[in-house]
CSV table of C-alpha atoms and ligand atoms in Angstrom, one decimal:
chain,number,residue,atom,x,y,z
A,272,MET,CA,96.9,94.0,82.4
A,273,ASN,CA,100.0,92.0,80.8
A,274,ARG,CA,98.7,89.0,78.8
A,275,TRP,CA,97.4,86.2,80.4
A,276,SER,CA,93.7,84.3,80.4
A,277,PHE,CA,92.2,81.8,82.9
A,278,ALA,CA,91.4,78.0,82.6
A,279,CYS,CA,89.8,75.7,84.0
A,280,THR,CA,91.2,73.5,86.6
A,281,ALA,CA,89.3,70.7,85.4
A,282,CYS,CA,88.6,70.5,81.8
A,283,GLY,CA,91.2,72.7,80.4
A,284,LEU,CA,88.8,74.9,78.7
A,285,SER,CA,90.6,78.1,78.6
A,286,TYR,CA,88.8,82.2,79.5
A,287,PRO,CA,90.0,85.3,78.4
A,288,ALA,CA,91.3,88.0,81.2
A,289,SER,CA,87.9,89.7,81.0
A,290,ARG,CA,86.1,87.0,82.2
A,291,ARG,CA,84.2,87.8,85.9
A,292,PHE,CA,82.6,84.2,86.5
A,293,PRO,CA,85.2,82.2,88.2
A,294,ARG,CA,84.0,79.3,87.5
A,295,CYS,CA,83.9,77.4,84.0
A,296,ASP,CA,80.5,77.0,82.2
A,297,SER,CA,81.0,73.5,80.9
A,298,CYS,CA,81.8,71.7,84.1
A,299,GLY,CA,81.4,74.0,86.7
A,300,GLU,CA,84.8,73.4,88.3
A,301,PRO,CA,87.2,76.5,90.0
A,302,LEU,CA,89.5,78.8,86.9
A,303,GLN,CA,92.8,79.5,87.3
A,304,VAL,CA,95.0,82.2,86.4
A,305,VAL,CA,97.3,81.5,83.5
A,306,TYR,CA,100.5,83.6,83.2
A,307,ARG,CA,103.9,82.9,82.8
A,308,GLY,CA,106.2,86.1,83.4
A,309,GLN,CA,110.2,86.0,83.7
A,310,GLY,CA,110.5,83.6,86.3
A,311,ARG,CA,112.6,85.9,88.8
A,312,ILE,CA,112.8,86.8,91.9
A,313,ARG,CA,113.1,90.8,92.3
A,314,ASP,CA,116.2,92.0,93.9
A,315,GLY,CA,114.4,93.9,97.1
A,316,ASN,CA,115.2,94.4,100.4
A,317,ILE,CA,112.1,92.7,102.0
A,318,LEU,CA,111.9,95.9,104.9
A,319,ASP,CA,111.1,97.8,102.1
A,320,GLN,CA,109.3,95.2,99.7
A,321,LYS,CA,106.0,94.1,99.0
A,322,ILE,CA,105.3,89.9,98.3
A,323,LEU,CA,103.5,91.1,95.1
A,324,GLU,CA,106.5,93.3,94.2
A,325,ARG,CA,108.7,90.5,95.0
A,326,TYR,CA,107.3,88.1,93.2
A,327,GLY,CA,106.1,90.2,90.6
A,328,ASP,CA,107.1,88.2,87.8
A,329,PHE,CA,104.8,85.3,88.8
A,330,PHE,CA,101.8,87.7,88.7
A,331,PRO,CA,100.1,89.6,85.7
A,332,PHE,CA,99.5,92.8,87.6
A,333,PRO,CA,101.6,95.4,85.6
A,334,VAL,CA,102.8,98.0,88.8
A,335,PRO,CA,101.1,96.4,92.0
A,336,ASP,CA,99.7,99.6,94.0
A,337,ARG,CA,102.2,99.3,97.4
A,338,ASN,CA,99.7,101.4,99.1
A,339,LEU,CA,96.9,98.7,98.7
A,340,SER,CA,99.3,96.9,101.3
A,341,LEU,CA,99.7,96.3,105.2
A,342,GLY,CA,102.9,94.1,105.3
A,343,GLU,CA,101.3,91.0,104.0
A,344,GLY,CA,103.6,87.9,103.9
A,345,PHE,CA,107.5,87.4,104.8
A,346,THR,CA,106.5,85.5,107.5
A,347,PRO,CA,109.0,83.6,109.6
A,348,LEU,CA,109.9,79.4,109.0
A,349,VAL,CA,110.4,78.5,112.2
A,350,ARG,CA,112.7,75.5,113.0
A,351,ALA,CA,110.6,73.1,115.5
A,352,GLY,CA,112.4,72.6,119.2
A,353,LYS,CA,110.8,69.9,121.3
A,354,VAL,CA,108.2,69.1,119.2
A,355,LEU,CA,111.3,68.1,116.8
A,356,ASN,CA,112.4,65.8,119.3
A,357,ARG,CA,109.3,65.1,120.4
A,358,LEU,CA,108.8,63.2,117.2
A,359,GLY,CA,111.9,61.9,116.3
A,360,LEU,CA,112.4,63.9,112.7
A,361,ASP,CA,115.3,65.7,111.5
A,362,ARG,CA,113.9,69.1,109.9
A,363,LEU,CA,110.2,70.3,111.3
A,364,TYR,CA,109.1,73.9,110.1
A,365,PHE,CA,106.6,75.9,111.4
A,366,LYS,CA,105.3,78.6,108.3
A,367,ASN,CA,103.5,80.7,110.6
A,368,GLU,CA,100.7,82.9,109.2
A,369,THR,CA,99.9,84.0,112.7
A,370,MET,CA,102.3,86.9,111.9
A,371,ASN,CA,100.1,88.5,109.1
A,372,PRO,CA,98.3,91.9,109.1
A,373,THR,CA,95.2,90.5,110.3
A,374,TRP,CA,96.7,87.2,111.6
A,375,SER,CA,96.1,84.8,109.3
A,376,PHE,CA,97.1,83.6,105.7
A,377,LYS,CA,94.2,85.1,104.1
A,378,ASP,CA,95.7,88.7,103.9
A,379,ARG,CA,97.9,87.3,100.9
A,380,GLY,CA,94.7,86.3,98.9
A,381,THR,CA,93.2,89.0,99.6
A,382,VAL,CA,95.8,92.3,98.7
A,383,ALA,CA,96.1,90.0,95.4
A,384,GLY,CA,92.4,90.3,95.3
A,385,ILE,CA,91.7,93.9,95.7
A,386,GLN,CA,94.8,94.6,93.3
A,387,TYR,CA,92.4,92.8,90.5
A,388,ALA,CA,89.9,94.5,91.7
A,389,VAL,CA,91.6,97.9,91.6
A,390,ASP,CA,93.4,97.0,88.2
A,391,THR,CA,90.1,96.0,86.5
A,392,GLY,CA,88.1,99.0,87.6
A,393,CYS,CA,85.8,97.9,90.4
A,394,ASP,CA,85.1,99.7,93.7
A,395,VAL,CA,83.0,97.4,95.5
A,396,ILE,CA,85.0,94.3,97.1
A,397,GLY,CA,82.8,91.7,99.3
A,398,THR,CA,83.7,88.2,101.0
A,399,VAL,CA,81.9,85.3,102.3
A,400,SER,CA,83.1,83.9,105.8
A,401,SER,CA,82.2,84.1,109.1
A,402,GLY,CA,86.2,84.3,110.3
A,403,ASN,CA,89.5,84.8,109.1
A,404,MET,CA,88.5,86.1,105.6
A,405,ALA,CA,85.6,88.6,106.7
A,406,VAL,CA,88.3,90.1,109.1
A,407,SER,CA,91.0,90.2,106.3
A,408,VAL,CA,88.5,91.6,103.6
A,409,ALA,CA,87.2,94.5,106.2
A,410,ALA,CA,91.0,95.5,107.1
A,411,TYR,CA,91.9,95.8,103.1
A,412,GLY,CA,89.1,97.1,101.9
A,413,ALA,CA,89.4,99.8,104.4
A,414,ARG,CA,92.8,100.5,103.7
A,415,ALA,CA,91.7,101.2,99.7
A,416,GLY,CA,89.0,103.1,100.7
A,417,LEU,CA,86.4,100.7,98.6
A,418,LYS,CA,83.5,100.3,99.8
A,419,THR,CA,83.7,96.1,101.4
A,420,ILE,CA,80.8,93.9,101.5
A,421,VAL,CA,81.3,90.8,104.2
A,422,LEU,CA,78.7,88.5,104.3
A,423,VAL,CA,78.1,86.2,106.7
A,424,SER,CA,76.3,83.2,108.6
A,425,ALA,CA,73.0,84.4,110.9
A,426,ALA,CA,74.9,81.7,113.1
A,427,ILE,CA,78.2,83.4,113.6
A,428,ALA,CA,79.0,83.8,116.9
A,429,PRO,CA,78.7,87.0,118.6
A,430,GLU,CA,83.0,86.9,119.5
A,431,LYS,CA,83.5,87.3,115.7
A,432,VAL,CA,81.6,90.1,114.7
A,433,ALA,CA,83.7,92.9,116.4
A,434,PRO,CA,86.9,92.0,114.4
A,435,VAL,CA,85.2,92.3,111.1
A,436,ALA,CA,82.7,95.1,112.4
A,437,ILE,CA,85.5,97.2,113.6
A,438,HIS,CA,86.5,98.0,109.8
A,439,GLY,CA,83.5,99.4,109.2
A,440,PRO,CA,82.4,97.1,106.0
A,441,VAL,CA,78.5,96.4,105.0
A,442,LEU,CA,78.4,93.4,107.4
A,443,ILE,CA,75.0,91.7,106.4
A,444,LYS,CA,74.2,88.5,108.2
A,445,VAL,CA,72.5,85.9,106.1
A,446,GLU,CA,69.7,83.3,107.3
A,447,CYS,CA,71.2,80.4,104.9
A,448,ASP,CA,72.9,77.1,103.6
A,449,TYR,CA,76.6,78.6,104.1
A,450,GLY,CA,77.7,76.0,101.0
A,451,GLU,CA,75.1,78.7,98.9
A,452,LEU,CA,76.0,81.4,100.2
A,453,TYR,CA,79.0,81.4,98.2
A,454,PHE,CA,77.7,80.4,94.8
A,455,GLU,CA,74.7,83.4,95.6
A,456,SER,CA,77.5,85.6,96.4
A,457,LEU,CA,79.0,85.0,92.9
A,458,ARG,CA,76.1,85.2,90.6
A,459,ILE,CA,75.0,88.5,92.2
A,460,GLY,CA,78.4,89.8,92.2
A,461,LYS,CA,78.7,89.4,88.4
A,462,GLU,CA,74.9,91.0,88.2
A,463,ARG,CA,75.9,93.6,90.1
A,464,GLY,CA,79.7,94.2,89.5
A,465,ILE,CA,80.9,93.2,92.7
A,466,HIS,CA,84.3,91.7,93.0
A,467,PHE,CA,83.9,88.8,95.5
A,468,ILE,CA,87.4,87.7,96.9
A,469,ASN,CA,86.1,84.6,98.1
A,470,SER,CA,88.0,81.3,99.4
A,471,ASP,CA,89.5,79.9,96.5
A,472,ALA,CA,88.9,83.5,93.9
A,473,PRO,CA,91.6,82.9,91.3
A,474,PHE,CA,93.6,86.0,92.9
A,475,ARG,CA,93.1,84.8,96.5
A,476,VAL,CA,94.9,81.5,95.0
A,477,GLU,CA,97.4,83.4,93.6
A,478,GLY,CA,97.8,85.1,96.2
A,479,SER,CA,98.9,82.4,98.3
A,480,LYS,CA,101.5,81.2,96.1
A,481,THR,CA,103.4,83.5,98.0
A,482,ILE,CA,104.0,80.7,100.7
A,483,ALA,CA,105.3,78.4,99.0
A,484,PHE,CA,107.8,80.9,97.6
A,485,GLU,CA,109.4,81.5,100.6
A,486,ILE,CA,109.6,78.5,102.0
A,487,CYS,CA,111.3,77.8,99.1
A,488,GLU,CA,113.9,80.8,99.6
A,489,GLN,CA,113.8,80.0,103.6
A,490,LEU,CA,114.8,77.0,102.3
A,491,ARG,CA,117.7,78.5,100.3
A,492,LEU,CA,116.0,77.5,97.3
A,493,ASN,CA,115.4,74.0,98.2
A,494,SER,CA,111.7,72.6,98.3
A,495,PRO,CA,110.8,70.6,101.5
A,496,ASP,CA,109.4,66.7,101.2
A,497,TRP,CA,106.0,67.6,103.1
A,498,VAL,CA,104.0,70.4,103.0
A,499,VAL,CA,100.9,69.9,105.2
A,500,VAL,CA,98.2,72.2,105.2
A,501,PRO,CA,95.1,72.8,106.9
A,502,THR,CA,92.2,72.6,104.4
A,503,SER,CA,88.5,74.2,104.2
A,504,ALA,CA,87.5,75.6,100.5
A,505,GLY,CA,91.0,74.6,99.4
A,506,GLY,CA,91.8,77.5,98.1
A,507,ASN,CA,94.7,78.5,99.8
A,508,LEU,CA,96.4,74.7,99.0
A,509,ARG,CA,95.7,75.4,95.4
A,510,GLY,CA,97.7,78.5,96.0
A,511,ILE,CA,101.0,76.9,97.6
A,512,MET,CA,101.0,74.0,95.1
A,513,LYS,CA,100.6,76.5,92.2
A,514,GLY,CA,103.5,78.3,94.0
A,515,PHE,CA,105.3,75.1,94.0
A,516,GLU,CA,104.7,74.3,90.6
A,517,GLU,CA,104.9,78.1,89.2
A,518,PHE,CA,109.0,77.7,91.2
A,519,TYR,CA,109.5,74.5,89.6
A,520,ASP,CA,108.9,75.1,86.2
A,521,ALA,CA,111.1,78.6,86.6
A,522,GLY,CA,114.0,76.3,87.3
A,523,LEU,CA,114.4,78.2,90.2
A,524,VAL,CA,114.1,74.8,92.4
A,525,SER,CA,115.0,71.6,91.6
A,526,GLY,CA,112.5,69.3,93.1
A,527,LYS,CA,108.5,69.6,94.2
A,528,PRO,CA,107.0,68.6,97.5
A,529,ARG,CA,104.0,66.2,98.4
A,530,PHE,CA,101.6,68.0,100.2
A,531,VAL,CA,98.9,66.4,102.8
A,532,ALA,CA,95.6,68.1,103.1
A,533,VAL,CA,94.1,67.9,106.6
A,534,GLN,CA,90.5,68.2,107.5
A,535,ALA,CA,88.7,68.2,110.9
A,536,ALA,CA,87.1,64.8,111.2
A,537,GLY,CA,83.8,66.4,112.5
A,538,CYS,CA,83.8,67.7,108.9
A,539,ALA,CA,85.8,66.1,106.2
A,540,PRO,CA,84.5,65.7,102.9
A,541,ILE,CA,87.7,66.2,100.8
A,542,CYS,CA,89.1,63.2,103.3
A,543,ARG,CA,86.4,61.0,103.1
A,544,ALA,CA,86.3,61.3,99.5
A,545,PHE,CA,90.2,60.6,98.9
A,546,GLN,CA,89.5,57.4,101.0
A,547,GLU,CA,87.1,56.1,99.3
A,548,GLY,CA,88.5,56.5,95.8
A,549,ALA,CA,85.6,59.1,94.9
A,550,GLU,CA,86.5,61.4,91.9
A,551,ARG,CA,84.1,64.1,93.8
A,552,ILE,CA,83.6,64.9,97.0
A,553,GLU,CA,80.0,65.0,98.6
A,554,ALA,CA,78.6,67.7,101.1
A,555,VAL,CA,78.9,67.0,104.7
A,556,ASP,CA,75.1,67.4,106.3
A,557,HIS,CA,76.1,68.6,110.1
A,558,PRO,CA,79.6,69.4,110.7
A,559,ASP,CA,80.0,68.4,113.9
A,560,THR,CA,83.8,70.1,115.2
A,561,LEU,CA,85.0,73.0,117.1
A,562,ALA,CA,87.4,73.9,114.2
A,563,HIS,CA,85.2,76.2,111.9
A,564,ALA,CA,87.5,77.6,110.2
A,565,ILE,CA,88.1,74.5,108.3
A,566,ALA,CA,84.8,73.1,108.5
A,567,ASN,CA,83.7,73.9,105.4
A,568,PRO,CA,81.0,71.0,104.9
A,569,TYR,CA,81.2,71.6,101.0
A,570,PRO,CA,84.7,73.0,99.7
A,571,PRO,CA,84.0,75.1,96.3
A,572,SER,CA,87.7,73.6,95.8
A,573,GLY,CA,87.4,70.0,97.0
A,574,ASN,CA,87.3,68.2,93.9
A,575,GLU,CA,90.5,70.5,92.6
A,576,ILE,CA,92.3,69.0,95.4
A,577,LEU,CA,91.1,65.3,95.2
A,578,ARG,CA,93.0,65.5,91.3
A,579,ARG,CA,95.8,67.5,92.5
A,580,ILE,CA,97.0,65.8,95.9
A,581,ARG,CA,96.2,62.2,93.6
A,582,ALA,CA,98.1,63.6,91.2
A,583,THR,CA,101.3,64.6,92.9
A,584,GLY,CA,101.4,61.5,95.5
A,585,GLY,CA,100.2,63.6,98.6
A,586,THR,CA,97.1,62.6,100.9
A,587,VAL,CA,94.2,63.8,103.0
A,588,ILE,CA,93.8,62.8,106.6
A,589,ALA,CA,91.0,64.3,109.3
A,590,VAL,CA,92.3,64.7,112.7
A,591,THR,CA,89.8,65.3,115.6
A,592,ASP,CA,89.1,68.0,118.2
A,593,ASP,CA,91.1,66.3,120.5
A,594,ASP,CA,94.1,66.5,118.2
A,595,MET,CA,93.8,69.8,117.5
A,596,ILE,CA,93.6,70.9,121.0
A,597,ALA,CA,96.8,69.1,121.8
A,598,ALA,CA,98.6,70.2,118.8
A,599,GLN,CA,97.7,74.0,119.8
A,600,GLY,CA,99.2,73.6,123.3
A,601,GLU,CA,102.3,71.7,122.1
A,602,LEU,CA,102.7,74.8,119.3
A,603,ALA,CA,102.2,77.2,122.0
A,604,GLY,CA,104.9,75.1,123.8
A,605,GLU,CA,106.6,76.4,121.2
A,606,GLY,CA,106.0,80.0,121.2
A,607,ILE,CA,103.6,80.1,118.6
A,608,PHE,CA,99.8,81.0,119.5
A,609,ALA,CA,97.9,79.4,116.7
A,610,GLN,CA,94.1,78.8,116.3
A,611,PRO,CA,93.0,74.9,116.9
A,612,GLU,CA,92.4,74.9,112.9
A,613,GLY,CA,95.9,76.4,113.0
A,614,ALA,CA,97.4,73.5,115.1
A,615,ALA,CA,95.8,70.9,112.8
A,616,SER,CA,99.0,70.6,110.4
A,617,LEU,CA,100.8,69.7,113.5
A,618,ALA,CA,98.2,67.3,114.8
A,619,ALA,CA,98.3,65.7,111.3
A,620,VAL,CA,102.3,65.5,111.0
A,621,LYS,CA,101.7,63.8,114.4
A,622,THR,CA,99.8,61.3,112.7
A,623,LEU,CA,102.0,60.6,109.8
A,624,VAL,CA,104.7,59.8,111.8
A,625,ARG,CA,103.4,57.7,113.9
A,626,GLU,CA,102.1,55.6,110.9
A,627,GLY,CA,105.7,55.9,109.2
A,628,ARG,CA,104.2,57.6,106.4
A,629,ILE,CA,106.9,60.4,107.3
A,630,ARG,CA,110.5,59.5,107.6
A,631,ARG,CA,112.8,60.7,110.2
A,632,GLU,CA,115.3,62.3,107.3
A,633,GLU,CA,112.5,64.0,105.2
A,634,THR,CA,112.2,67.7,105.4
A,635,VAL,CA,108.6,68.9,106.9
A,636,VAL,CA,106.8,72.4,106.5
A,637,SER,CA,103.6,72.7,108.7
A,638,VAL,CA,101.2,75.4,107.7
A,639,VAL,CA,100.4,77.4,110.9
A,640,THR,CA,97.2,79.0,109.3
A,641,GLY,CA,96.1,81.3,111.5
A,642,GLY,CA,96.7,82.9,115.0
A,643,GLY,CA,94.4,81.8,118.4
A,644,LEU,CA,93.6,85.2,120.1
A,645,LYS,CA,90.3,85.8,117.7
A,646,TYR,CA,88.9,82.4,119.0
A,647,GLY,CA,88.6,82.4,122.7
A,648,ALA,CA,85.9,79.7,122.9
A,649,ALA,CA,88.7,77.3,122.4
A,650,PHE,CA,90.5,78.3,125.4
A,651,GLN,CA,87.7,76.3,128.1
A,652,HIS,CA,89.0,72.8,126.5
A,653,HIS,CA,92.6,73.3,127.9
A,654,ARG,CA,93.5,73.4,131.3
A,655,PHE,CA,95.7,76.1,132.6
A,656,ASP,CA,97.9,76.2,135.9
A,657,VAL,CA,97.6,79.4,137.6
A,658,LEU,CA,99.2,79.8,141.0
A,659,GLU,CA,97.7,82.2,143.6
A,660,CYS,CA,99.7,83.7,146.7
A,661,ALA,CA,99.6,87.2,148.9
A,662,LEU,CA,102.7,89.4,148.5
A,663,PRO,CA,104.5,87.8,151.7
A,664,ALA,CA,104.0,84.5,150.5
A,665,LEU,CA,105.6,84.9,147.3
A,666,GLU,CA,108.9,83.7,147.9
A,667,GLY,CA,108.1,80.9,149.5
A,668,CYS,CA,105.6,80.2,146.2
A,669,LEU,CA,108.7,80.8,144.1
A,670,SER,CA,110.7,78.5,145.9
A,671,SER,CA,108.4,75.7,146.2
A,672,ILE,CA,109.0,75.7,142.0
A,673,LEU,CA,112.7,76.3,141.4
B,112,ZN,ZN1,85.7,73.0,82.7
C-alpha cells in the first residue's frame, strides 16, 4: 500500500498501517485512516468505472481490484418535487442510497473494507449486524470468495435472516448484549486474524466518503449548506464528514456543509448527550423504536460524532416513529421507497425547517440510507387504498376516480 497511517479520532495518537485493532490503546476511541494523495478526481466514464477508481487519489489502495465491486455508489441525487413545495425550500435533494447493489449505503464501506482485507492478506472477514450491513458483507464476501462470518443478535427478526443467509456466509445468532458483541468481535478478530468490517471500521468509514464526493460532483463541485444523515453507530456520518473535508482540502470545493445527525426518539444516545452538553454518550437501556437500523444503544463512534458536530456547527435531533413512517410515505410519493430509518432524514428536515433552523434559500441534501423492501414489518403502519371490482364493473370503477 502507499504510505499512510491510522490516527485516533480523539487524542490524535498515531498508529502504523500494520495496526489490526481499530480503536486507540490510550483512550479507546475509534481510529481513522490518515492518507494524503494527489486529491484529484480521476478521468473516466462512470458507466465503466468503480468508486475506488474514480476517487482513487483519496484512498491508500495501490490498485483497487475491480472484481470485488458489484457496482456500488454513483447513486442518484434526486431533486425533491412535491415535498420541496410543501416545505417552502428552494433546493432539497435526496441522495438515494437505496440504489446500491444490496439496497443501502453499506456497500460502499464493505467494498473498501474488503479491498483492505485483500491487500493485507486477510482471507476471513466478518461483521456484526442485524440488517443492511449483514446483507452487504454477506454479498460482497461471497463475491470475493472469502470466508465470511456474520454475527447477528439471537433476537433477529425471521424476515431478516434469509437476505443474509442466501449468500452463504457462516451465520451465527449470538445470545448477547448487542453493544458488547461489537467489542467482543474486535477482540476475537485481533486474536484470530478475522477482519471485522463493523459499523465504524476505519475502511468502512473511508468507503462512506464517496457519498460526499458524489454529492459535490452532482452539485457541479459545490458543497451544500446542510447534509442530513440518519445516524446509528456513527461510521457513515463520520465518512461523509471526512469526504467533504478532503474535497475542501484538495481545493475541489470552496465551502463545507453543516451536518445533522438524526436518531430515533426511542434510542437517541448521541442526541441526548448533545442536548445535555455532555462530552460522552451514555448507553440507552431499553431502545423502543421500530427503526432498528438506527437503534444502536451505545454507538461506538458516538463520542466522535458529538465532537465533530460541535466543531462544525451542526446539530443532532431525534425523530419519532410516527414522523419516520409519515416521511416514508412522503418519500414514496416522490418515487423513492426507503425503509423508515432511511426516511428519518426527511423527517428531520421537516422539523428543522419548521423550527426555522434550515432557511428557505439553503441547499439541503437528505441522505436516504436504505431501501424499504427488506423491512416488511413497517408496512402495517401505513394505510393503503386498494380498490376492488369485477371485470364488468371496471370502467365504472375507473370513471368514479377520473
Ligand atoms: Zn486516543
